[in-house]
Amino acid sequence: MIRSELDAAGIDDPRLRDGYRRCREVNAAHGRTFFLATRLLAPDQRPPIHALYGFARHADDILDDIDPQLGTDVRAQRLQQLSDRFFTGVPNGADHRDDPILTAVIDTARRYDIGLELFEDFLTSMRMDLTVTDYPNREALNRYMRGSAEAIGLQVLPILGTVVPVEEAAPYASALGRAFQLTNFLRDVDEDLLRHRVYLPADELAAHGVDRDLLMWCHLHRRSDPRVRAALAAQHEIARQTYQFAADGIAMLAPRSRPCVATAAALYAEILDCIEASDFAVFGHRATVGKARRLQVAGVGLMRAWRARKAAA
């Protein structure tokens, strides 16, 4: 199947094909819900989406490598090397033989004329993860999400296509990226504490009597304090509202792209359902949408995607 996707995308160079193939493997291994949604895209759209995912995962792996020998300075140096190689490679389409993922994303940025400022925003947020462990308020968290989530939503717009001017669809694409990440922040509170990070606004937590110490107590005892449940419920409502706003932008996408994005949004929103159904028991338990349900939602999306492509043909 990957061969037909690369053929459809007009990717003929053997080294590029290897790079895109590697990005697809990374996406399939680490982003199950996202990868499932990409199956609803037209074949020519899938490789560049996989490349963007692969690049984001590449940077994330530098930050979260569990090797204790890698201090902040080493991680910062590796992240800077990745940044330098990307930005020097885009103008001439450099072939990084030792890094097939980088080769693929450089090709994607060139093919779709994706604004380089979006990659800079993304890497800026990744650098924040080296030293920033807490966010005092919503404004500070939004600055982080500008690069870590919104920029990625904007990167995929040229690949998905729009039926309105891109600048009209952009706020909704940004919001959907933000909604996905807000969902991750709620689901992964426990895991993030292990990395000494809290991706929830401290002032909003404090309004419910919650601070880092109380979150750590919940982590150690594997259960949610009532104050923490109230604070997470408030964050949950913000994520819900963000999905509701973002949903209005799906109709602005090219018809063949709408089933994929609608399916991804539905599946991620169901993670919020799982969190709420557990009464915000996010400590010692990771909310997930079951495989059967994922396939059910994807099946409906697949039929819609097939009809959209048939209508276009």
PDB file of C-alpha atoms in Angstrom:
ATOM      1  CA  MET A   1       0.000   0.000   0.000  1.00  0.00           C
ATOM      2  CA  ILE A   2       2.807   2.421   0.808  1.00  0.00           C
ATOM      3  CA  ARG A   3       4.155   1.958  -2.708  1.00  0.00           C
ATOM      4  CA  SER A   4       0.851   3.042  -4.257  1.00  0.00           C
ATOM      5  CA  GLU A   5       0.681   6.043  -1.903  1.00  0.00           C
ATOM      6  CA  LEU A   6       4.164   7.190  -2.907  1.00  0.00           C
ATOM      7  CA  ASP A   7       3.333   6.682  -6.574  1.00  0.00           C
ATOM      8  CA  ALA A   8       0.124   8.718  -6.175  1.00  0.00           C
ATOM      9  CA  ALA A   9       2.081  11.520  -4.497  1.00  0.00           C
ATOM     10  CA  GLY A  10       4.613  11.581  -7.345  1.00  0.00           C
ATOM     11  CA  ILE A  11       7.503  10.610  -5.072  1.00  0.00           C
ATOM     12  CA  ASP A  12       9.927   8.741  -7.326  1.00  0.00           C
ATOM     13  CA  ASP A  13      13.382   9.290  -5.871  1.00  0.00           C
ATOM     14  CA  PRO A  14      14.470   6.117  -3.976  1.00  0.00           C
ATOM     15  CA  ARG A  15      15.938   8.068  -1.056  1.00  0.00           C
ATOM     16  CA  LEU A  16      12.800  10.146  -0.673  1.00  0.00           C
ATOM     17  CA  ARG A  17      10.671   7.026  -0.827  1.00  0.00           C
ATOM     18  CA  ASP A  18      12.761   5.502   1.968  1.00  0.00           C
ATOM     19  CA  GLY A  19      12.293   8.646   4.067  1.00  0.00           C
ATOM     20  CA  TYR A  20       8.535   8.748   3.601  1.00  0.00           C
ATOM     21  CA  ARG A  21       8.309   5.035   4.296  1.00  0.00           C
ATOM     22  CA  ARG A  22      10.130   5.548   7.585  1.00  0.00           C
ATOM     23  CA  CYS A  23       7.777   8.395   8.553  1.00  0.00           C
ATOM     24  CA  ARG A  24       4.802   6.149   7.895  1.00  0.00           C
ATOM     25  CA  GLU A  25       6.280   3.457  10.136  1.00  0.00           C
ATOM     26  CA  VAL A  26       6.815   5.971  12.949  1.00  0.00           C
ATOM     27  CA  ASN A  27       3.232   7.231  12.624  1.00  0.00           C
ATOM     28  CA  ALA A  28       1.800   3.709  12.657  1.00  0.00           C
ATOM     29  CA  ALA A  29       3.846   2.758  15.719  1.00  0.00           C
ATOM     30  CA  HIS A  30       3.324   5.838  17.882  1.00  0.00           C
ATOM     31  CA  GLY A  31       0.145   7.618  16.755  1.00  0.00           C
ATOM     32  CA  ARG A  32      -2.542   4.954  16.471  1.00  0.00           C
ATOM     33  CA  THR A  33      -5.567   7.251  16.439  1.00  0.00           C
ATOM     34  CA  PHE A  34      -3.918   9.766  14.124  1.00  0.00           C
ATOM     35  CA  PHE A  35      -2.631   7.029  11.800  1.00  0.00           C
ATOM     36  CA  LEU A  36      -6.072   5.461  11.585  1.00  0.00           C
ATOM     37  CA  ALA A  37      -7.536   8.812  10.565  1.00  0.00           C
ATOM     38  CA  THR A  38      -4.893   9.264   7.848  1.00  0.00           C
ATOM     39  CA  ARG A  39      -6.198   6.118   6.141  1.00  0.00           C
ATOM     40  CA  LEU A  40      -9.229   8.211   5.186  1.00  0.00           C
ATOM     41  CA  LEU A  41      -7.135  10.663   3.189  1.00  0.00           C
ATOM     42  CA  ALA A  42      -6.571  10.245  -0.517  1.00  0.00           C
ATOM     43  CA  PRO A  43      -3.403   8.188  -1.182  1.00  0.00           C
ATOM     44  CA  ASP A  44      -1.418  11.195  -2.438  1.00  0.00           C
ATOM     45  CA  GLN A  45      -2.119  13.114   0.800  1.00  0.00           C
ATOM     46  CA  ARG A  46      -0.880  10.450   3.190  1.00  0.00           C
ATOM     47  CA  PRO A  47       2.922  10.596   2.700  1.00  0.00           C
ATOM     48  CA  PRO A  48       3.288  14.336   3.465  1.00  0.00           C
ATOM     49  CA  ILE A  49       1.049  14.024   6.536  1.00  0.00           C
ATOM     50  CA  HIS A  50       3.200  11.121   7.743  1.00  0.00           C
ATOM     51  CA  ALA A  51       6.312  13.223   7.135  1.00  0.00           C
ATOM     52  CA  LEU A  52       5.028  16.064   9.331  1.00  0.00           C
ATOM     53  CA  TYR A  53       4.148  13.573  12.065  1.00  0.00           C
ATOM     54  CA  GLY A  54       7.558  11.925  11.769  1.00  0.00           C
ATOM     55  CA  PHE A  55       9.366  15.242  12.154  1.00  0.00           C
ATOM     56  CA  ALA A  56       7.311  16.211  15.217  1.00  0.00           C
ATOM     57  CA  ARG A  57       7.977  12.813  16.767  1.00  0.00           C
ATOM     58  CA  HIS A  58      11.679  13.125  15.933  1.00  0.00           C
ATOM     59  CA  ALA A  59      11.934  16.351  17.931  1.00  0.00           C
ATOM     60  CA  ASP A  60       9.818  14.953  20.752  1.00  0.00           C
ATOM     61  CA  ASP A  61      12.084  11.918  21.059  1.00  0.00           C
ATOM     62  CA  ILE A  62      15.082  14.209  21.576  1.00  0.00           C
ATOM     63  CA  LEU A  63      13.298  15.834  24.493  1.00  0.00           C
ATOM     64  CA  ASP A  64      11.968  12.671  26.103  1.00  0.00           C
ATOM     65  CA  ASP A  65      14.859  10.250  25.555  1.00  0.00           C
ATOM     66  CA  ILE A  66      15.034   8.333  28.843  1.00  0.00           C
ATOM     67  CA  ASP A  67      18.825   8.022  28.756  1.00  0.00           C
ATOM     68  CA  PRO A  68      19.932   9.656  32.039  1.00  0.00           C
ATOM     69  CA  GLN A  69      23.277  10.536  30.468  1.00  0.00           C
ATOM     70  CA  LEU A  70      21.566  13.063  28.222  1.00  0.00           C
ATOM     71  CA  GLY A  71      21.469  16.310  30.160  1.00  0.00           C
ATOM     72  CA  THR A  72      19.626  19.452  29.126  1.00  0.00           C
ATOM     73  CA  ASP A  73      22.686  20.799  27.316  1.00  0.00           C
ATOM     74  CA  VAL A  74      23.017  17.690  25.167  1.00  0.00           C
ATOM     75  CA  ARG A  75      19.299  17.658  24.320  1.00  0.00           C
ATOM     76  CA  ALA A  76      19.418  21.370  23.469  1.00  0.00           C
ATOM     77  CA  GLN A  77      22.392  20.772  21.202  1.00  0.00           C
ATOM     78  CA  ARG A  78      20.661  17.908  19.378  1.00  0.00           C
ATOM     79  CA  LEU A  79      17.499  19.946  18.948  1.00  0.00           C
ATOM     80  CA  GLN A  80      19.525  22.835  17.547  1.00  0.00           C
ATOM     81  CA  GLN A  81      21.292  20.488  15.147  1.00  0.00           C
ATOM     82  CA  LEU A  82      17.929  19.232  13.927  1.00  0.00           C
ATOM     83  CA  SER A  83      16.751  22.814  13.477  1.00  0.00           C
ATOM     84  CA  ASP A  84      19.904  23.884  11.632  1.00  0.00           C
ATOM     85  CA  ARG A  85      19.802  20.908   9.284  1.00  0.00           C
ATOM     86  CA  PHE A  86      16.137  21.493   8.505  1.00  0.00           C
ATOM     87  CA  PHE A  87      16.376  25.209   7.776  1.00  0.00           C
ATOM     88  CA  THR A  88      19.559  24.912   5.741  1.00  0.00           C
ATOM     89  CA  GLY A  89      18.098  21.963   3.848  1.00  0.00           C
ATOM     90  CA  VAL A  90      14.792  23.445   2.727  1.00  0.00           C
ATOM     91  CA  PRO A  91      16.174  25.992   0.204  1.00  0.00           C
ATOM     92  CA  ASN A  92      17.932  23.351  -1.889  1.00  0.00           C
ATOM     93  CA  GLY A  93      16.144  20.158  -0.871  1.00  0.00           C
ATOM     94  CA  ALA A  94      19.128  18.634   0.918  1.00  0.00           C
ATOM     95  CA  ASP A  95      19.316  14.849   1.138  1.00  0.00           C
ATOM     96  CA  HIS A  96      20.303  13.846   4.673  1.00  0.00           C
ATOM     97  CA  ARG A  97      21.335  10.255   4.113  1.00  0.00           C
ATOM     98  CA  ASP A  98      21.742   9.609   7.832  1.00  0.00           C
ATOM     99  CA  ASP A  99      18.288  10.990   8.663  1.00  0.00           C
ATOM    100  CA  PRO A 100      15.536   9.792   6.292  1.00  0.00           C
ATOM    101  CA  ILE A 101      12.777  11.479   8.324  1.00  0.00           C
ATOM    102  CA  LEU A 102      14.457  14.859   7.940  1.00  0.00           C
ATOM    103  CA  THR A 103      14.868  14.260   4.208  1.00  0.00           C
ATOM    104  CA  ALA A 104      11.144  13.527   3.865  1.00  0.00           C
ATOM    105  CA  VAL A 105       9.905  16.542   5.836  1.00  0.00           C
ATOM    106  CA  ILE A 106      12.211  18.893   3.931  1.00  0.00           C
ATOM    107  CA  ASP A 107      10.702  17.558   0.712  1.00  0.00           C
ATOM    108  CA  THR A 108       7.174  18.039   2.097  1.00  0.00           C
ATOM    109  CA  ALA A 109       7.877  21.628   3.151  1.00  0.00           C
ATOM    110  CA  ARG A 110       9.153  22.375  -0.358  1.00  0.00           C
ATOM    111  CA  ARG A 111       6.390  20.558  -2.258  1.00  0.00           C
ATOM    112  CA  TYR A 112       3.566  22.267  -0.390  1.00  0.00           C
ATOM    113  CA  ASP A 113       5.276  25.597   0.250  1.00  0.00           C
ATOM    114  CA  ILE A 114       4.603  25.310   3.967  1.00  0.00           C
ATOM    115  CA  GLY A 115       5.628  28.469   5.800  1.00  0.00           C
ATOM    116  CA  LEU A 116       8.955  28.010   7.529  1.00  0.00           C
ATOM    117  CA  GLU A 117       7.773  30.216  10.383  1.00  0.00           C
ATOM    118  CA  LEU A 118       5.448  27.356  11.372  1.00  0.00           C
ATOM    119  CA  PHE A 119       8.418  25.036  11.814  1.00  0.00           C
ATOM    120  CA  GLU A 120      10.235  27.738  13.762  1.00  0.00           C
ATOM    121  CA  ASP A 121       7.215  28.133  16.038  1.00  0.00           C
ATOM    122  CA  PHE A 122       7.154  24.370  16.563  1.00  0.00           C
ATOM    123  CA  LEU A 123      10.854  24.145  17.408  1.00  0.00           C
ATOM    124  CA  THR A 124      10.574  27.142  19.734  1.00  0.00           C
ATOM    125  CA  SER A 125       7.978  25.290  21.780  1.00  0.00           C
ATOM    126  CA  MET A 126      10.148  22.179  21.789  1.00  0.00           C
ATOM    127  CA  ARG A 127      12.996  24.264  23.232  1.00  0.00           C
ATOM    128  CA  MET A 128      10.637  25.441  25.970  1.00  0.00           C
ATOM    129  CA  ASP A 129      10.223  21.829  27.064  1.00  0.00           C
ATOM    130  CA  LEU A 130      13.920  21.735  27.916  1.00  0.00           C
ATOM    131  CA  THR A 131      13.547  24.194  30.776  1.00  0.00           C
ATOM    132  CA  VAL A 132       9.889  25.105  31.350  1.00  0.00           C
ATOM    133  CA  THR A 133       8.040  22.711  33.647  1.00  0.00           C
ATOM    134  CA  ASP A 134       5.026  24.792  34.728  1.00  0.00           C
ATOM    135  CA  TYR A 135       2.733  27.396  33.178  1.00  0.00           C
ATOM    136  CA  PRO A 136       1.494  30.164  35.478  1.00  0.00           C
ATOM    137  CA  ASN A 137      -1.596  31.021  33.432  1.00  0.00           C
ATOM    138  CA  ARG A 138      -3.555  30.364  30.233  1.00  0.00           C
ATOM    139  CA  GLU A 139      -1.613  32.988  28.304  1.00  0.00           C
ATOM    140  CA  ALA A 140       1.680  31.219  29.011  1.00  0.00           C
ATOM    141  CA  LEU A 141       0.227  27.833  28.061  1.00  0.00           C
ATOM    142  CA  ASN A 142      -1.209  29.276  24.854  1.00  0.00           C
ATOM    143  CA  ARG A 143       2.234  30.578  23.897  1.00  0.00           C
ATOM    144  CA  TYR A 144       3.554  27.044  24.211  1.00  0.00           C
ATOM    145  CA  MET A 145       0.641  25.576  22.244  1.00  0.00           C
ATOM    146  CA  ARG A 146       1.150  28.116  19.478  1.00  0.00           C
ATOM    147  CA  GLY A 147       4.128  26.053  18.346  1.00  0.00           C
ATOM    148  CA  SER A 148       3.398  22.629  19.775  1.00  0.00           C
ATOM    149  CA  ALA A 149      -0.175  22.326  18.469  1.00  0.00           C
ATOM    150  CA  GLU A 150      -1.503  25.249  16.443  1.00  0.00           C
ATOM    151  CA  ALA A 151       1.500  25.377  14.110  1.00  0.00           C
ATOM    152  CA  ILE A 152       1.003  21.719  13.243  1.00  0.00           C
ATOM    153  CA  GLY A 153      -2.654  22.337  12.436  1.00  0.00           C
ATOM    154  CA  LEU A 154      -1.542  25.105  10.083  1.00  0.00           C
ATOM    155  CA  GLN A 155       1.220  22.969   8.530  1.00  0.00           C
ATOM    156  CA  VAL A 156      -1.296  20.402   7.288  1.00  0.00           C
ATOM    157  CA  LEU A 157      -3.688  22.930   5.689  1.00  0.00           C
ATOM    158  CA  PRO A 158      -1.860  23.096   2.317  1.00  0.00           C
ATOM    159  CA  ILE A 159      -1.993  19.298   2.140  1.00  0.00           C
ATOM    160  CA  LEU A 160      -5.661  19.038   3.079  1.00  0.00           C
ATOM    161  CA  GLY A 161      -6.726  21.894   0.818  1.00  0.00           C
ATOM    162  CA  THR A 162      -9.501  24.406   1.452  1.00  0.00           C
ATOM    163  CA  VAL A 163     -12.558  25.737  -0.372  1.00  0.00           C
ATOM    164  CA  VAL A 164     -12.098  29.162   1.209  1.00  0.00           C
ATOM    165  CA  PRO A 165      -9.021  31.382   1.445  1.00  0.00           C
ATOM    166  CA  VAL A 166      -6.455  29.711   3.690  1.00  0.00           C
ATOM    167  CA  GLU A 167      -6.441  32.640   6.098  1.00  0.00           C
ATOM    168  CA  GLU A 168     -10.178  32.098   6.693  1.00  0.00           C
ATOM    169  CA  ALA A 169      -9.699  28.437   7.588  1.00  0.00           C
ATOM    170  CA  ALA A 170      -6.529  29.018   9.631  1.00  0.00           C
ATOM    171  CA  PRO A 171      -8.143  29.917  13.003  1.00  0.00           C
ATOM    172  CA  TYR A 172     -10.151  26.697  12.936  1.00  0.00           C
ATOM    173  CA  ALA A 173      -7.137  24.579  12.009  1.00  0.00           C
ATOM    174  CA  SER A 174      -5.214  26.178  14.875  1.00  0.00           C
ATOM    175  CA  ALA A 175      -8.083  25.501  17.260  1.00  0.00           C
ATOM    176  CA  LEU A 176      -8.311  21.834  16.297  1.00  0.00           C
ATOM    177  CA  GLY A 177      -4.604  21.386  16.914  1.00  0.00           C
ATOM    178  CA  ARG A 178      -5.073  23.084  20.283  1.00  0.00           C
ATOM    179  CA  ALA A 179      -8.069  20.853  21.110  1.00  0.00           C
ATOM    180  CA  PHE A 180      -6.047  17.714  20.386  1.00  0.00           C
ATOM    181  CA  GLN A 181      -3.279  18.883  22.681  1.00  0.00           C
ATOM    182  CA  LEU A 182      -5.613  19.944  25.475  1.00  0.00           C
ATOM    183  CA  THR A 183      -6.980  16.403  25.319  1.00  0.00           C
ATOM    184  CA  ASN A 184      -3.472  15.000  25.589  1.00  0.00           C
ATOM    185  CA  PHE A 185      -2.705  17.252  28.548  1.00  0.00           C
ATOM    186  CA  LEU A 186      -5.709  15.890  30.445  1.00  0.00           C
ATOM    187  CA  ARG A 187      -5.077  12.274  29.517  1.00  0.00           C
ATOM    188  CA  ASP A 188      -1.350  12.430  30.271  1.00  0.00           C
ATOM    189  CA  VAL A 189      -1.279  14.383  33.554  1.00  0.00           C
ATOM    190  CA  ASP A 190       0.197  11.349  35.304  1.00  0.00           C
ATOM    191  CA  GLU A 191       2.865  10.648  32.671  1.00  0.00           C
ATOM    192  CA  ASP A 192       3.846  14.301  32.441  1.00  0.00           C
ATOM    193  CA  LEU A 193       4.458  14.431  36.185  1.00  0.00           C
ATOM    194  CA  LEU A 194       7.088  11.715  35.717  1.00  0.00           C
ATOM    195  CA  ARG A 195       8.850  14.159  33.387  1.00  0.00           C
ATOM    196  CA  HIS A 196       8.425  16.912  36.018  1.00  0.00           C
ATOM    197  CA  ARG A 197       5.989  18.798  33.762  1.00  0.00           C
ATOM    198  CA  VAL A 198       2.502  20.168  34.379  1.00  0.00           C
ATOM    199  CA  TYR A 199       0.691  21.386  31.272  1.00  0.00           C
ATOM    200  CA  LEU A 200      -2.242  22.967  33.117  1.00  0.00           C
ATOM    201  CA  PRO A 201      -2.438  26.680  34.060  1.00  0.00           C
ATOM    202  CA  ALA A 202      -1.315  27.047  37.673  1.00  0.00           C
ATOM    203  CA  ASP A 203      -3.711  29.891  38.460  1.00  0.00           C
ATOM    204  CA  GLU A 204      -6.707  27.910  37.186  1.00  0.00           C
ATOM    205  CA  LEU A 205      -5.655  24.900  39.252  1.00  0.00           C
ATOM    206  CA  ALA A 206      -5.190  27.128  42.306  1.00  0.00           C
ATOM    207  CA  ALA A 207      -8.783  28.326  41.980  1.00  0.00           C
ATOM    208  CA  HIS A 208      -9.749  24.780  42.987  1.00  0.00           C
ATOM    209  CA  GLY A 209      -7.092  24.450  45.675  1.00  0.00           C
ATOM    210  CA  VAL A 210      -4.755  22.407  43.486  1.00  0.00           C
ATOM    211  CA  ASP A 211      -0.987  22.776  43.155  1.00  0.00           C
ATOM    212  CA  ARG A 212       1.892  20.584  41.987  1.00  0.00           C
ATOM    213  CA  ASP A 213       2.245  18.990  45.433  1.00  0.00           C
ATOM    214  CA  LEU A 214      -1.362  17.814  45.398  1.00  0.00           C
ATOM    215  CA  LEU A 215      -0.954  16.447  41.864  1.00  0.00           C
ATOM    216  CA  MET A 216       2.092  14.512  43.035  1.00  0.00           C
ATOM    217  CA  TRP A 217       0.092  13.163  45.966  1.00  0.00           C
ATOM    218  CA  CYS A 218      -2.485  11.876  43.481  1.00  0.00           C
ATOM    219  CA  HIS A 219       0.294  10.386  41.374  1.00  0.00           C
ATOM    220  CA  LEU A 220       1.818   8.557  44.338  1.00  0.00           C
ATOM    221  CA  HIS A 221      -1.538   7.290  45.655  1.00  0.00           C
ATOM    222  CA  ARG A 222      -2.923   6.487  42.185  1.00  0.00           C
ATOM    223  CA  ARG A 223      -6.200   8.314  42.759  1.00  0.00           C
ATOM    224  CA  SER A 224      -7.748  11.741  42.228  1.00  0.00           C
ATOM    225  CA  ASP A 225      -8.449  14.090  45.100  1.00  0.00           C
ATOM    226  CA  PRO A 226     -11.893  15.796  44.866  1.00  0.00           C
ATOM    227  CA  ARG A 227     -10.201  19.157  44.341  1.00  0.00           C
ATOM    228  CA  VAL A 228      -8.202  17.723  41.456  1.00  0.00           C
ATOM    229  CA  ARG A 229     -11.332  16.233  39.904  1.00  0.00           C
ATOM    230  CA  ALA A 230     -12.993  19.661  40.009  1.00  0.00           C
ATOM    231  CA  ALA A 231      -9.936  21.320  38.442  1.00  0.00           C
ATOM    232  CA  LEU A 232      -9.723  18.694  35.691  1.00  0.00           C
ATOM    233  CA  ALA A 233     -13.446  19.040  35.000  1.00  0.00           C
ATOM    234  CA  ALA A 234     -12.927  22.761  34.372  1.00  0.00           C
ATOM    235  CA  GLN A 235     -10.061  22.021  31.990  1.00  0.00           C
ATOM    236  CA  HIS A 236     -12.218  19.385  30.319  1.00  0.00           C
ATOM    237  CA  GLU A 237     -14.902  21.982  29.585  1.00  0.00           C
ATOM    238  CA  ILE A 238     -12.349  24.289  27.951  1.00  0.00           C
ATOM    239  CA  ALA A 239     -11.238  21.433  25.693  1.00  0.00           C
ATOM    240  CA  ARG A 240     -14.873  20.716  24.777  1.00  0.00           C
ATOM    241  CA  GLN A 241     -15.482  24.323  23.820  1.00  0.00           C
ATOM    242  CA  THR A 242     -12.342  24.317  21.690  1.00  0.00           C
ATOM    243  CA  TYR A 243     -13.586  21.278  19.743  1.00  0.00           C
ATOM    244  CA  GLN A 244     -16.946  22.971  19.212  1.00  0.00           C
ATOM    245  CA  PHE A 245     -15.292  26.037  17.709  1.00  0.00           C
ATOM    246  CA  ALA A 246     -12.912  23.982  15.557  1.00  0.00           C
ATOM    247  CA  ALA A 247     -15.752  21.867  14.138  1.00  0.00           C
ATOM    248  CA  ASP A 248     -17.040  24.844  12.164  1.00  0.00           C
ATOM    249  CA  GLY A 249     -13.843  24.797  10.125  1.00  0.00           C
ATOM    250  CA  ILE A 250     -14.231  21.255   8.748  1.00  0.00           C
ATOM    251  CA  ALA A 251     -16.637  22.449   6.041  1.00  0.00           C
ATOM    252  CA  MET A 252     -13.923  24.871   4.886  1.00  0.00           C
ATOM    253  CA  LEU A 253     -11.628  21.998   3.937  1.00  0.00           C
ATOM    254  CA  ALA A 254     -11.515  20.314   0.545  1.00  0.00           C
ATOM    255  CA  PRO A 255     -14.339  17.722   0.435  1.00  0.00           C
ATOM    256  CA  ARG A 256     -11.950  14.786   0.151  1.00  0.00           C
ATOM    257  CA  SER A 257     -10.207  15.849   3.394  1.00  0.00           C
ATOM    258  CA  ARG A 258     -13.275  16.393   5.558  1.00  0.00           C
ATOM    259  CA  PRO A 259     -13.919  12.722   6.525  1.00  0.00           C
ATOM    260  CA  CYS A 260     -10.370  12.330   7.823  1.00  0.00           C
ATOM    261  CA  VAL A 261     -10.428  15.469   9.949  1.00  0.00           C
ATOM    262  CA  ALA A 262     -13.959  14.816  11.209  1.00  0.00           C
ATOM    263  CA  THR A 263     -12.965  11.280  12.210  1.00  0.00           C
ATOM    264  CA  ALA A 264      -9.818  12.429  13.996  1.00  0.00           C
ATOM    265  CA  ALA A 265     -11.796  15.088  15.859  1.00  0.00           C
ATOM    266  CA  ALA A 266     -14.484  12.576  16.848  1.00  0.00           C
ATOM    267  CA  LEU A 267     -11.989  10.002  18.114  1.00  0.00           C
ATOM    268  CA  TYR A 268      -9.977  12.517  20.112  1.00  0.00           C
ATOM    269  CA  ALA A 269     -13.155  13.999  21.563  1.00  0.00           C
ATOM    270  CA  GLU A 270     -14.135  10.511  22.697  1.00  0.00           C
ATOM    271  CA  ILE A 271     -10.958  10.429  24.777  1.00  0.00           C
ATOM    272  CA  LEU A 272     -12.540  13.308  26.689  1.00  0.00           C
ATOM    273  CA  ASP A 273     -15.657  11.155  27.082  1.00  0.00           C
ATOM    274  CA  CYS A 274     -13.535   8.365  28.557  1.00  0.00           C
ATOM    275  CA  ILE A 275     -11.850  10.755  30.985  1.00  0.00           C
ATOM    276  CA  GLU A 276     -15.192  12.116  32.136  1.00  0.00           C
ATOM    277  CA  ALA A 277     -16.714   8.630  32.412  1.00  0.00           C
ATOM    278  CA  SER A 278     -13.857   7.586  34.694  1.00  0.00           C
ATOM    279  CA  ASP A 279     -14.636  10.556  36.973  1.00  0.00           C
ATOM    280  CA  PHE A 280     -11.253  12.002  36.030  1.00  0.00           C
ATOM    281  CA  ALA A 281      -9.305   8.998  37.285  1.00  0.00           C
ATOM    282  CA  VAL A 282      -6.238   9.920  35.233  1.00  0.00           C
ATOM    283  CA  PHE A 283      -3.709   8.678  37.780  1.00  0.00           C
ATOM    284  CA  GLY A 284      -2.607   5.122  37.157  1.00  0.00           C
ATOM    285  CA  HIS A 285      -5.038   4.869  34.249  1.00  0.00           C
ATOM    286  CA  ARG A 286      -4.703   6.147  30.684  1.00  0.00           C
ATOM    287  CA  ALA A 287      -7.961   6.937  28.928  1.00  0.00           C
ATOM    288  CA  THR A 288      -8.188   5.296  25.523  1.00  0.00           C
ATOM    289  CA  VAL A 289     -10.858   4.633  22.928  1.00  0.00           C
ATOM    290  CA  GLY A 290     -11.226   0.891  22.386  1.00  0.00           C
ATOM    291  CA  LYS A 291     -10.109  -0.672  19.138  1.00  0.00           C
ATOM    292  CA  ALA A 292     -13.622  -1.764  18.195  1.00  0.00           C
ATOM    293  CA  ARG A 293     -14.944   1.766  18.659  1.00  0.00           C
ATOM    294  CA  ARG A 294     -12.037   3.282  16.714  1.00  0.00           C
ATOM    295  CA  LEU A 295     -12.734   0.942  13.820  1.00  0.00           C
ATOM    296  CA  GLN A 296     -16.455   1.700  13.971  1.00  0.00           C
ATOM    297  CA  VAL A 297     -15.915   5.466  13.761  1.00  0.00           C
ATOM    298  CA  ALA A 298     -13.253   5.030  11.090  1.00  0.00           C
ATOM    299  CA  GLY A 299     -15.553   2.778   9.090  1.00  0.00           C
ATOM    300  CA  VAL A 300     -18.175   5.518   8.839  1.00  0.00           C
ATOM    301  CA  GLY A 301     -15.454   7.979   7.873  1.00  0.00           C
ATOM    302  CA  LEU A 302     -14.121   5.583   5.249  1.00  0.00           C
ATOM    303  CA  MET A 303     -17.501   5.437   3.518  1.00  0.00           C
ATOM    304  CA  ARG A 304     -17.724   9.229   3.524  1.00  0.00           C
ATOM    305  CA  ALA A 305     -14.179   9.520   2.182  1.00  0.00           C
ATOM    306  CA  TRP A 306     -14.931   7.046  -0.599  1.00  0.00           C
ATOM    307  CA  ARG A 307     -18.062   8.959  -1.592  1.00  0.00           C
ATOM    308  CA  ALA A 308     -16.209  12.283  -1.567  1.00  0.00           C
ATOM    309  CA  ARG A 309     -13.447  10.953  -3.816  1.00  0.00           C
ATOM    310  CA  LYS A 310     -15.972   9.319  -6.111  1.00  0.00           C
ATOM    311  CA  ALA A 311     -17.910  12.573  -6.417  1.00  0.00           C
ATOM    312  CA  ALA A 312     -14.708  14.463  -7.201  1.00  0.00           C
ATOM    313  CA  ALA A 313     -13.757  11.923  -9.859  1.00  0.00           C
TER     314      ALA A 313
END
